[in-house]
Amino acid sequence: MLAVLPLLASVSLAYALFPNGYNNPGLPLRPLVPVFSAPDSLAFHAFRLPYSNKEHPPLDTTYYFDQYIDHNHPTMGTFKQRYWASWEFYKPGGPMILLTPGETNAQNHTGYLTNRTINGQIARQQNGVTIVIEHRFYGLSNPYPDLSVASLKYHTIDQAINDLAFFAKNVTLPFDGGDKVSPTYAPWVLIGGSYSGALTAFTLHQHPDVFWAGYASSAVVQSIVDFWQYFEPVRHFMPQNCSNDVQKVVAHWDKVISSGNKRALNELKTSFGMGEVIHVDDVVNALSFPLSEWQSLTPVSRGGAFYDFCDALEVYNGTSPPEHGWGLGHALPAWANYNKELLSTSCEGQSIDDCLSTYNTSQSFWTSTAIDNSERSWFWIVCTEMGFFQVSAPQGQPTLLSRLLDVAYNERQCQQMFPEAFPRPPVPNVDATNKAYGGYYLQAERLFTATGLRDPWRDATVSADGVYVKSTPEQPIVESDGFHGSDLGTANGLADPTVLNVQTQALWYMKEWLTDWKAPA
């Protein structure tokens, strides 16, 4: 039996610049909600509503809401916040089902308007409206025309929470009766995944009078600076022969680096196609690229770039590897060849040092303040409020990452990205964030939380190892064998019965909770 799951199809090394989706390889991974696009027939063609003779606009129709720049000082004015909506399943009295995809341009998330997702499943069951709203400072929803430090002053978790509440209380939706959908007239359900899942939990905690119920998938409610646990689910659930060999190769790199033998180090760097990279921490950071692909796995795919990487290390002349892997003798040159091919694709047109360096701050990546730069916007929240630096495990713990990848490697980049804000490398104020919203022990009524055992973000959720948060009828916690945000997609439920169980329970709770809603007196 081979080391890895069989691939559904041959997958080549095709990355958008880097496996983590960034233009720069050094930044921490984002806790992104999975992307679900609407089917073409709904996205670009009007369809007839089931309860009327009126036609529905295309689902990619963009609407705008006048949102406060600063909820603490409304006199500062408003900005145009983008949103999308579908009333395909709506009948008067049904709920408003709102999602923000969080730290990304939202225009590719119109699938959350349809029953391809849990949002649409709830809407179909409860005759509701689905809405996707773009988070401030992402995409084209910007209070100011740049992402300078002066502008980003208004990019906070608190402002984002108040955006959602203010929208629910004041929006006029673009259909007959859309002026009477506020929480006074209809129940609102807030849904989110990953960071936006945490935002869902935070918002229900802060505004129980606005949102009647919530669904938080893979919700990273506990902010953590030294987030070494990110790669622990990867280490445990990846093929163990591949995991063992990765650990051996990484340990070899660290041994050569710590030996001080410059010739041996240069030979090793060159064999991996990184001979010209100046800083050795940038070199070992590149080794994490294939491992970062774990976050994109789903119960439907269960293959792709991550398993291409393990195949490169473990499939040898068609021979099945031993349970403990082939060992350093095979894994080291196999990874070296894989790495050279990967970088030839990712770094095409650049010198290898320009491509991998996190030190050359003359690059536009560090200096540009243009809008629609989700990397810069998210890094601001990372550096100020949430942390989530994915670093090597503590000494004495097995690690998939080099010991050189520590908190200081990340905090240095905060200072480089935002020198006006940070005269020295900052420590994100995660204690204040956890105190404000409750962290692992956040309390909110009618909040459904879904987690997956294979989610690399699991240790920032209420299902973290070593943390006990009781599941209750008011705050049920349901786990699947899934990956990151797997339960948000309908197809994932069809592929994995444990994910289907999560979705089935969520629909039951939503039906029960929405039955209890009554218009405020």
Short mmCIF file of C-alpha atoms in Angstrom, two decimals:
data_model
loop_
_atom_site.label_atom_id
_atom_site.label_comp_id
_atom_site.label_asym_id
_atom_site.label_seq_id
_atom_site.Cartn_x
_atom_site.Cartn_y
_atom_site.Cartn_z
CA MET A 1 0.00 0.00 0.00
CA LEU A 2 1.41 3.39 -0.97
CA ALA A 3 2.17 6.09 1.56
CA VAL A 4 -0.60 8.45 0.58
CA LEU A 5 -4.20 8.44 -0.53
CA PRO A 6 -4.63 7.84 -4.26
CA LEU A 7 -4.92 11.05 -6.23
CA LEU A 8 -8.21 11.77 -7.96
CA ALA A 9 -6.30 13.12 -10.92
CA SER A 10 -2.75 14.03 -11.80
CA VAL A 11 -1.99 17.43 -10.29
CA SER A 12 0.98 19.46 -11.47
CA LEU A 13 2.94 21.99 -9.46
CA ALA A 14 0.65 24.92 -10.16
CA TYR A 15 0.69 27.60 -7.49
CA ALA A 16 -0.43 31.21 -7.43
CA LEU A 17 3.07 32.54 -6.76
CA PHE A 18 3.38 30.64 -3.48
CA PRO A 19 1.48 27.72 -1.95
CA ASN A 20 0.16 29.96 0.83
CA GLY A 21 -1.42 32.26 -1.76
CA TYR A 22 0.69 35.27 -0.80
CA ASN A 23 2.87 37.50 -2.92
CA ASN A 24 5.50 37.24 -0.20
CA PRO A 25 6.40 33.87 1.31
CA GLY A 26 7.14 34.99 4.86
CA LEU A 27 3.78 36.09 6.20
CA PRO A 28 1.69 33.82 8.43
CA LEU A 29 -1.09 31.84 6.80
CA ARG A 30 -4.56 33.35 6.95
CA PRO A 31 -7.51 31.56 8.59
CA LEU A 32 -9.54 31.86 5.39
CA VAL A 33 -13.10 30.73 4.82
CA PRO A 34 -13.31 28.22 1.93
CA VAL A 35 -14.31 29.67 -1.44
CA PHE A 36 -17.59 28.52 -2.97
CA SER A 37 -18.54 30.20 -6.22
CA ALA A 38 -22.12 30.31 -7.46
CA PRO A 39 -22.91 28.09 -10.46
CA ASP A 40 -22.81 29.99 -13.73
CA SER A 41 -26.51 29.57 -14.38
CA LEU A 42 -27.27 31.49 -11.21
CA ALA A 43 -24.33 33.86 -11.28
CA PHE A 44 -24.92 35.32 -14.72
CA HIS A 45 -28.53 34.65 -15.65
CA ALA A 46 -31.73 35.74 -13.97
CA PHE A 47 -33.89 32.95 -12.60
CA ARG A 48 -37.56 32.95 -11.67
CA LEU A 49 -38.45 32.94 -8.00
CA PRO A 50 -40.44 29.96 -6.72
CA TYR A 51 -43.15 32.08 -5.09
CA SER A 52 -43.66 34.96 -7.54
CA ASN A 53 -43.56 35.94 -11.19
CA LYS A 54 -40.65 38.28 -10.66
CA GLU A 55 -37.17 37.52 -11.88
CA HIS A 56 -34.17 37.59 -9.58
CA PRO A 57 -31.13 39.69 -10.53
CA PRO A 58 -27.91 37.79 -11.24
CA LEU A 59 -26.21 36.68 -8.05
CA ASP A 60 -23.08 38.64 -8.89
CA THR A 61 -25.08 41.89 -8.72
CA THR A 62 -23.25 44.16 -6.29
CA TYR A 63 -25.13 46.33 -3.80
CA TYR A 64 -23.79 49.07 -1.52
CA PHE A 65 -24.46 50.03 2.07
CA ASP A 66 -23.48 53.28 3.76
CA GLN A 67 -21.35 52.08 6.68
CA TYR A 68 -19.89 54.23 9.44
CA ILE A 69 -16.14 54.83 9.21
CA ASP A 70 -15.93 54.92 13.00
CA HIS A 71 -18.80 53.60 15.08
CA ASN A 72 -17.46 55.49 18.08
CA HIS A 73 -17.65 58.78 16.17
CA PRO A 74 -20.49 58.60 13.60
CA THR A 75 -19.95 62.23 12.59
CA MET A 76 -16.79 61.12 10.73
CA GLY A 77 -19.10 59.95 7.94
CA THR A 78 -19.62 56.74 6.00
CA PHE A 79 -18.08 54.60 3.29
CA LYS A 80 -19.57 52.27 0.68
CA GLN A 81 -19.53 48.66 1.87
CA ARG A 82 -20.26 46.04 -0.78
CA TYR A 83 -22.74 43.21 -0.35
CA TRP A 84 -24.55 40.58 -2.39
CA ALA A 85 -27.94 39.01 -1.74
CA SER A 86 -30.31 36.26 -2.85
CA TRP A 87 -33.98 35.88 -1.99
CA GLU A 88 -34.42 32.72 -4.05
CA PHE A 89 -35.86 30.84 -1.08
CA TYR A 90 -37.44 33.77 0.75
CA LYS A 91 -40.95 34.01 2.03
CA PRO A 92 -42.08 36.89 4.25
CA GLY A 93 -41.22 36.16 7.88
CA GLY A 94 -38.12 34.14 6.98
CA PRO A 95 -34.71 34.88 8.50
CA MET A 96 -31.90 37.04 7.15
CA ILE A 97 -28.77 34.86 6.87
CA LEU A 98 -25.62 36.97 6.80
CA LEU A 99 -22.00 35.97 6.16
CA THR A 100 -18.81 37.89 5.75
CA PRO A 101 -15.98 35.83 4.23
CA GLY A 102 -13.61 37.87 6.37
CA GLU A 103 -10.08 38.71 5.27
CA THR A 104 -10.49 38.61 1.50
CA ASN A 105 -12.15 40.25 -1.46
CA ALA A 106 -15.73 38.97 -1.18
CA GLN A 107 -16.81 38.99 -4.81
CA ASN A 108 -15.77 35.36 -5.36
CA HIS A 109 -17.92 34.11 -2.48
CA THR A 110 -21.37 34.30 -4.09
CA GLY A 111 -21.67 30.54 -3.61
CA TYR A 112 -22.62 31.37 -0.02
CA LEU A 113 -25.87 32.76 -1.44
CA THR A 114 -26.81 29.31 -2.74
CA ASN A 115 -27.54 25.88 -1.30
CA ARG A 116 -24.04 24.81 -2.25
CA THR A 117 -23.33 25.94 1.32
CA ILE A 118 -24.84 25.61 4.79
CA ASN A 119 -26.08 29.19 4.37
CA GLY A 120 -28.30 28.20 1.47
CA GLN A 121 -29.37 24.99 3.18
CA ILE A 122 -30.64 27.01 6.13
CA ALA A 123 -32.28 29.54 3.80
CA ARG A 124 -34.08 26.78 1.88
CA GLN A 125 -35.25 25.10 5.08
CA GLN A 126 -36.38 28.33 6.76
CA ASN A 127 -37.45 30.39 3.69
CA GLY A 128 -34.68 32.89 4.32
CA VAL A 129 -32.60 35.48 2.51
CA THR A 130 -28.85 34.88 2.07
CA ILE A 131 -26.44 37.84 2.19
CA VAL A 132 -22.67 38.11 1.77
CA ILE A 133 -21.06 41.32 3.03
CA GLU A 134 -17.47 42.39 2.41
CA HIS A 135 -15.35 43.05 5.50
CA ARG A 136 -14.02 46.58 5.87
CA PHE A 137 -10.54 47.13 4.43
CA TYR A 138 -10.85 44.17 2.04
CA GLY A 139 -11.75 44.19 -1.62
CA LEU A 140 -13.37 47.50 -2.52
CA SER A 141 -14.99 48.18 0.88
CA ASN A 142 -12.56 50.75 2.18
CA PRO A 143 -13.19 53.80 4.37
CA TYR A 144 -10.21 55.52 2.79
CA PRO A 145 -8.47 55.23 -0.61
CA ASP A 146 -5.36 53.58 0.80
CA LEU A 147 -4.13 51.07 3.36
CA SER A 148 -1.76 53.42 5.14
CA VAL A 149 -1.27 53.15 8.88
CA ALA A 150 -3.41 56.28 9.31
CA SER A 151 -6.28 54.53 7.49
CA LEU A 152 -5.78 51.18 9.20
CA LYS A 153 -6.40 52.87 12.55
CA TYR A 154 -10.07 52.09 11.78
CA HIS A 155 -9.37 48.47 10.90
CA THR A 156 -10.14 46.67 14.16
CA ILE A 157 -12.14 43.68 15.28
CA ASP A 158 -14.44 45.96 17.25
CA GLN A 159 -15.24 48.11 14.21
CA ALA A 160 -15.90 44.96 12.12
CA ILE A 161 -18.30 43.63 14.76
CA ASN A 162 -20.19 46.91 14.81
CA ASP A 163 -20.32 46.91 11.00
CA LEU A 164 -22.31 43.67 11.08
CA ALA A 165 -24.72 44.91 13.74
CA PHE A 166 -25.24 48.30 12.09
CA PHE A 167 -25.89 46.64 8.72
CA ALA A 168 -28.49 44.29 10.18
CA LYS A 169 -30.30 47.14 11.92
CA ASN A 170 -30.28 49.59 9.00
CA VAL A 171 -30.03 47.90 5.59
CA THR A 172 -32.84 48.09 3.05
CA LEU A 173 -32.53 44.96 0.94
CA PRO A 174 -33.25 45.17 -2.82
CA PHE A 175 -36.61 43.39 -3.01
CA ASP A 176 -40.23 44.15 -2.16
CA GLY A 177 -40.42 44.35 1.62
CA GLY A 178 -36.67 44.76 1.93
CA ASP A 179 -37.20 47.86 4.03
CA LYS A 180 -38.73 45.76 6.80
CA VAL A 181 -36.09 43.11 7.50
CA SER A 182 -34.28 44.57 10.51
CA PRO A 183 -34.15 42.56 13.77
CA THR A 184 -37.40 44.31 14.69
CA TYR A 185 -39.19 42.47 11.88
CA ALA A 186 -37.16 39.31 11.22
CA PRO A 187 -34.62 37.06 12.93
CA TRP A 188 -31.02 37.43 11.79
CA VAL A 189 -28.60 34.50 11.60
CA LEU A 190 -24.88 35.25 11.39
CA ILE A 191 -22.59 32.66 9.79
CA GLY A 192 -18.83 32.60 9.44
CA GLY A 193 -15.83 30.37 9.07
CA SER A 194 -12.30 30.63 10.45
CA TYR A 195 -11.61 34.31 11.24
CA SER A 196 -15.14 35.19 10.18
CA GLY A 197 -16.31 32.30 12.36
CA ALA A 198 -14.58 33.97 15.30
CA LEU A 199 -16.18 37.25 14.23
CA THR A 200 -19.56 35.49 14.30
CA ALA A 201 -19.00 34.32 17.87
CA PHE A 202 -17.66 37.72 18.95
CA THR A 203 -20.63 39.52 17.41
CA LEU A 204 -23.23 37.29 19.07
CA HIS A 205 -21.39 37.86 22.34
CA GLN A 206 -21.42 41.65 21.86
CA HIS A 207 -24.83 42.08 20.19
CA PRO A 208 -27.28 39.45 21.46
CA ASP A 209 -30.10 41.90 20.74
CA VAL A 210 -29.29 41.99 17.01
CA PHE A 211 -28.46 38.43 15.95
CA TRP A 212 -30.82 35.69 17.06
CA ALA A 213 -28.54 32.78 16.15
CA GLY A 214 -25.09 32.05 14.80
CA TYR A 215 -23.10 29.32 13.05
CA ALA A 216 -19.33 29.42 13.61
CA SER A 217 -17.20 26.98 11.62
CA SER A 218 -13.50 26.48 12.48
CA ALA A 219 -13.83 29.65 14.54
CA VAL A 220 -10.43 30.88 15.78
CA VAL A 221 -11.82 32.44 18.96
CA GLN A 222 -8.57 32.23 20.96
CA SER A 223 -5.92 34.66 19.77
CA ILE A 224 -2.42 33.21 20.16
CA VAL A 225 0.97 34.76 19.43
CA ASP A 226 3.14 31.62 19.44
CA PHE A 227 0.82 29.40 17.40
CA TRP A 228 3.11 26.38 17.01
CA GLN A 229 0.08 24.08 17.25
CA TYR A 230 -0.99 24.99 13.70
CA PHE A 231 1.06 22.14 12.23
CA GLU A 232 0.15 19.58 14.90
CA PRO A 233 -3.01 18.26 13.14
CA VAL A 234 -0.94 18.12 9.96
CA ARG A 235 1.76 16.07 11.67
CA HIS A 236 -0.79 13.70 13.21
CA PHE A 237 -3.07 13.14 10.23
CA MET A 238 -0.71 13.23 7.25
CA PRO A 239 0.72 9.87 6.13
CA GLN A 240 3.08 8.95 8.96
CA ASN A 241 5.90 7.80 6.70
CA CYS A 242 5.84 11.24 5.08
CA SER A 243 5.61 12.96 8.47
CA ASN A 244 8.62 11.03 9.78
CA ASP A 245 10.73 11.83 6.75
CA VAL A 246 9.80 15.52 6.84
CA GLN A 247 10.92 15.67 10.47
CA LYS A 248 14.21 13.97 9.59
CA VAL A 249 14.97 16.35 6.73
CA VAL A 250 14.09 19.44 8.79
CA ALA A 251 16.22 18.20 11.70
CA HIS A 252 19.11 17.70 9.25
CA TRP A 253 18.77 21.28 8.03
CA ASP A 254 18.86 22.57 11.60
CA LYS A 255 21.88 20.42 12.41
CA VAL A 256 23.83 21.72 9.41
CA ILE A 257 22.89 25.32 10.21
CA SER A 258 23.86 25.04 13.87
CA SER A 259 27.16 23.32 13.01
CA GLY A 260 28.58 26.54 11.57
CA ASN A 261 29.95 24.59 8.57
CA LYS A 262 29.41 27.17 5.82
CA ARG A 263 30.51 24.86 3.04
CA ALA A 264 28.05 22.14 4.06
CA LEU A 265 25.28 24.71 4.38
CA ASN A 266 25.97 26.21 0.95
CA GLU A 267 25.96 22.76 -0.62
CA LEU A 268 22.65 21.95 1.04
CA LYS A 269 21.10 25.28 -0.03
CA THR A 270 22.28 24.76 -3.60
CA SER A 271 20.88 21.24 -3.77
CA PHE A 272 17.45 22.67 -2.90
CA GLY A 273 17.75 25.45 -5.51
CA MET A 274 18.29 28.15 -2.88
CA GLY A 275 22.03 28.72 -3.07
CA GLU A 276 21.64 32.46 -3.68
CA VAL A 277 19.21 33.11 -0.80
CA ILE A 278 21.06 35.31 1.70
CA HIS A 279 19.20 34.71 4.95
CA VAL A 280 19.04 31.15 6.18
CA ASP A 281 15.73 31.65 8.00
CA ASP A 282 14.17 32.52 4.63
CA VAL A 283 15.66 29.30 3.27
CA VAL A 284 14.08 27.06 5.88
CA ASN A 285 10.84 29.03 5.67
CA ALA A 286 10.54 27.87 2.04
CA LEU A 287 10.50 24.29 3.30
CA SER A 288 7.11 24.97 4.88
CA PHE A 289 5.42 25.75 1.54
CA PRO A 290 4.25 22.21 0.71
CA LEU A 291 3.05 21.66 4.28
CA SER A 292 0.94 24.82 4.07
CA GLU A 293 -1.15 23.16 1.38
CA TRP A 294 -2.85 21.00 4.04
CA GLN A 295 -5.21 23.87 4.82
CA SER A 296 -6.75 23.69 1.33
CA LEU A 297 -7.71 20.00 1.62
CA THR A 298 -11.40 19.02 1.65
CA PRO A 299 -13.32 15.76 1.99
CA VAL A 300 -14.08 16.06 -1.73
CA SER A 301 -10.51 16.62 -2.93
CA ARG A 302 -8.35 14.69 -0.43
CA GLY A 303 -5.49 15.14 -2.84
CA GLY A 304 -3.63 17.86 -4.67
CA ALA A 305 -0.38 19.61 -3.95
CA PHE A 306 0.07 18.33 -0.40
CA TYR A 307 -0.06 14.71 -1.52
CA ASP A 308 2.06 15.46 -4.58
CA PHE A 309 4.72 16.48 -2.08
CA CYS A 310 4.37 13.31 -0.02
CA ASP A 311 4.43 11.22 -3.19
CA ALA A 312 7.71 12.90 -4.14
CA LEU A 313 9.22 11.86 -0.82
CA GLU A 314 7.68 8.42 -0.38
CA VAL A 315 6.91 6.82 -3.77
CA TYR A 316 10.18 5.22 -4.88
CA ASN A 317 10.38 2.98 -7.94
CA GLY A 318 6.78 1.95 -7.35
CA THR A 319 7.76 0.41 -4.02
CA SER A 320 5.67 0.89 -0.90
CA PRO A 321 7.57 2.73 1.80
CA PRO A 322 8.01 1.32 5.27
CA GLU A 323 5.75 2.73 7.96
CA HIS A 324 8.53 4.91 9.33
CA GLY A 325 9.46 6.29 5.88
CA TRP A 326 12.51 5.83 3.70
CA GLY A 327 14.79 7.89 5.89
CA LEU A 328 17.12 10.78 5.22
CA GLY A 329 19.10 9.02 2.47
CA HIS A 330 16.13 9.06 0.09
CA ALA A 331 13.97 11.87 1.49
CA LEU A 332 16.67 14.57 1.40
CA PRO A 333 17.51 14.40 -2.34
CA ALA A 334 13.86 13.71 -3.20
CA TRP A 335 12.75 16.87 -1.39
CA ALA A 336 15.62 18.81 -2.96
CA ASN A 337 14.43 17.90 -6.46
CA TYR A 338 10.82 18.69 -5.58
CA ASN A 339 11.83 22.05 -4.11
CA LYS A 340 13.79 23.10 -7.19
CA GLU A 341 10.81 22.35 -9.43
CA LEU A 342 8.43 24.18 -7.11
CA LEU A 343 10.58 27.31 -6.97
CA SER A 344 11.11 27.35 -10.73
CA THR A 345 7.33 27.77 -11.01
CA SER A 346 6.75 30.08 -8.06
CA CYS A 347 9.76 32.34 -8.62
CA GLU A 348 9.73 32.55 -12.40
CA GLY A 349 11.09 35.90 -13.58
CA GLN A 350 12.74 36.80 -10.25
CA SER A 351 16.05 36.11 -8.63
CA ILE A 352 15.68 33.42 -6.02
CA ASP A 353 16.66 35.82 -3.22
CA ASP A 354 14.16 38.49 -4.33
CA CYS A 355 11.55 35.76 -4.48
CA LEU A 356 12.10 34.31 -1.00
CA SER A 357 13.51 37.23 0.95
CA THR A 358 11.59 38.72 3.86
CA TYR A 359 14.31 41.31 4.42
CA ASN A 360 14.31 43.40 1.22
CA THR A 361 11.87 46.11 2.27
CA SER A 362 12.41 48.12 -0.90
CA GLN A 363 10.03 45.73 -2.66
CA SER A 364 6.57 47.07 -3.44
CA PHE A 365 5.12 44.29 -1.30
CA TRP A 366 6.30 46.18 1.77
CA THR A 367 5.81 49.75 0.57
CA SER A 368 2.55 49.76 -1.41
CA THR A 369 -0.54 51.02 0.41
CA ALA A 370 -2.95 50.42 -2.48
CA ILE A 371 -6.40 49.04 -1.58
CA ASP A 372 -7.58 45.49 -2.29
CA ASN A 373 -4.46 44.02 -0.73
CA SER A 374 -5.80 41.39 1.64
CA GLU A 375 -2.30 40.39 2.74
CA ARG A 376 -1.55 43.85 4.12
CA SER A 377 -4.98 44.26 5.68
CA TRP A 378 -4.84 40.88 7.43
CA PHE A 379 -1.26 41.36 8.61
CA TRP A 380 -2.39 44.52 10.40
CA ILE A 381 -4.86 42.48 12.49
CA VAL A 382 -2.19 39.80 13.03
CA CYS A 383 0.33 42.34 14.30
CA THR A 384 -2.10 44.28 16.49
CA GLU A 385 -4.82 41.97 17.84
CA MET A 386 -4.63 38.28 16.92
CA GLY A 387 -1.09 36.97 16.39
CA PHE A 388 -1.29 33.46 14.93
CA PHE A 389 2.39 33.23 14.04
CA GLN A 390 2.88 29.67 12.77
CA VAL A 391 6.22 28.73 14.25
CA SER A 392 8.20 25.61 15.09
CA ALA A 393 7.20 23.42 18.01
CA PRO A 394 8.88 23.96 21.40
CA GLN A 395 12.13 22.18 22.12
CA GLY A 396 11.48 18.57 23.04
CA GLN A 397 8.39 18.40 20.80
CA PRO A 398 8.44 16.85 17.32
CA THR A 399 8.34 19.58 14.68
CA LEU A 400 7.65 19.84 10.96
CA LEU A 401 9.24 23.30 10.88
CA SER A 402 12.81 24.44 11.40
CA ARG A 403 13.63 25.76 14.87
CA LEU A 404 14.72 29.00 13.19
CA LEU A 405 11.08 29.85 12.46
CA ASP A 406 10.11 31.59 15.67
CA VAL A 407 7.97 34.51 16.82
CA ALA A 408 10.81 37.00 16.23
CA TYR A 409 10.93 36.01 12.53
CA ASN A 410 7.30 37.13 12.25
CA GLU A 411 7.34 40.18 14.52
CA ARG A 412 10.24 41.61 12.53
CA GLN A 413 8.01 41.59 9.47
CA CYS A 414 5.29 43.51 11.34
CA GLN A 415 7.78 46.31 11.89
CA GLN A 416 8.87 46.15 8.25
CA MET A 417 5.31 46.34 6.92
CA PHE A 418 4.16 49.11 9.27
CA PRO A 419 7.23 51.09 10.38
CA GLU A 420 5.12 54.17 11.18
CA ALA A 421 3.15 52.15 13.73
CA PHE A 422 5.94 50.02 15.18
CA PRO A 423 9.34 51.58 15.92
CA ARG A 424 10.34 48.12 17.15
CA PRO A 425 8.93 44.62 16.51
CA PRO A 426 5.52 44.51 18.23
CA VAL A 427 3.92 41.84 20.36
CA PRO A 428 0.27 41.46 19.27
CA ASN A 429 -2.06 42.33 22.13
CA VAL A 430 -3.83 38.97 22.22
CA ASP A 431 -4.57 39.22 25.94
CA ALA A 432 -6.80 42.23 25.34
CA THR A 433 -8.57 40.45 22.47
CA ASN A 434 -9.22 37.32 24.51
CA LYS A 435 -10.40 39.37 27.49
CA ALA A 436 -12.75 41.45 25.35
CA TYR A 437 -14.49 38.51 23.66
CA GLY A 438 -13.89 35.53 25.92
CA GLY A 439 -11.48 33.43 23.87
CA TYR A 440 -12.09 29.70 24.30
CA TYR A 441 -14.75 30.40 26.93
CA LEU A 442 -16.83 32.96 25.04
CA GLN A 443 -20.49 32.92 26.02
CA ALA A 444 -23.33 33.50 23.55
CA GLU A 445 -26.87 32.23 23.19
CA ARG A 446 -27.88 30.07 20.23
CA LEU A 447 -24.36 29.74 18.83
CA PHE A 448 -23.66 26.54 16.88
CA THR A 449 -19.95 25.72 16.62
CA ALA A 450 -18.50 23.23 14.14
CA THR A 451 -14.92 21.96 14.14
CA GLY A 452 -12.89 19.40 12.19
CA LEU A 453 -10.28 17.02 13.60
CA ARG A 454 -7.97 17.61 10.63
CA ASP A 455 -8.21 21.41 10.78
CA PRO A 456 -4.77 23.01 11.33
CA TRP A 457 -6.52 25.89 13.11
CA ARG A 458 -8.23 23.56 15.59
CA ASP A 459 -6.09 24.57 18.58
CA ALA A 460 -7.38 28.14 18.28
CA THR A 461 -10.98 26.88 18.43
CA VAL A 462 -13.12 25.59 21.30
CA SER A 463 -12.02 22.06 20.34
CA ALA A 464 -8.36 22.74 21.09
CA ASP A 465 -6.37 19.92 22.66
CA GLY A 466 -6.17 20.33 26.42
CA VAL A 467 -9.12 22.74 26.52
CA TYR A 468 -12.50 21.61 27.77
CA VAL A 469 -15.50 23.64 26.65
CA LYS A 470 -18.80 21.92 27.36
CA SER A 471 -21.29 21.52 24.54
CA THR A 472 -24.73 22.75 25.64
CA PRO A 473 -28.13 23.18 23.97
CA GLU A 474 -27.45 26.93 23.82
CA GLN A 475 -23.88 26.54 22.57
CA PRO A 476 -23.63 23.15 20.86
CA ILE A 477 -20.18 22.05 19.67
CA VAL A 478 -20.20 19.38 16.98
CA GLU A 479 -17.04 17.84 15.52
CA SER A 480 -16.38 16.06 12.25
CA ASP A 481 -13.41 14.26 10.73
CA GLY A 482 -13.17 17.15 8.27
CA PHE A 483 -10.58 19.76 7.40
CA HIS A 484 -10.73 23.55 7.59
CA GLY A 485 -14.31 24.80 7.25
CA SER A 486 -15.40 21.54 5.61
CA ASP A 487 -18.91 21.73 7.06
CA LEU A 488 -19.65 24.96 5.19
CA GLY A 489 -19.86 23.14 1.84
CA THR A 490 -22.80 20.93 0.86
CA ALA A 491 -20.64 18.66 -1.33
CA ASN A 492 -18.36 17.92 1.61
CA GLY A 493 -21.32 16.55 3.52
CA LEU A 494 -22.09 14.21 0.63
CA ALA A 495 -18.47 13.02 0.67
CA ASP A 496 -18.04 12.57 4.43
CA PRO A 497 -20.81 11.29 6.74
CA THR A 498 -19.24 12.99 9.76
CA VAL A 499 -19.51 16.36 8.00
CA LEU A 500 -23.07 15.53 6.99
CA ASN A 501 -23.83 14.86 10.66
CA VAL A 502 -22.60 18.36 11.54
CA GLN A 503 -24.78 19.92 8.85
CA THR A 504 -27.82 17.86 9.85
CA GLN A 505 -27.49 18.89 13.49
CA ALA A 506 -27.01 22.53 12.50
CA LEU A 507 -30.21 22.50 10.46
CA TRP A 508 -32.08 20.95 13.40
CA TYR A 509 -30.83 23.58 15.84
CA MET A 510 -31.61 26.43 13.45
CA LYS A 511 -35.16 25.16 12.99
CA GLU A 512 -35.66 24.91 16.74
CA TRP A 513 -34.13 28.29 17.52
CA LEU A 514 -35.94 30.15 14.73
CA THR A 515 -39.23 28.65 15.80
CA ASP A 516 -38.73 30.35 19.17
CA TRP A 517 -38.10 33.82 17.69
CA LYS A 518 -40.71 36.47 18.34
CA ALA A 519 -40.66 40.05 17.15
CA PRO A 520 -39.58 42.44 19.93
CA ALA A 521 -42.53 44.09 21.67
#
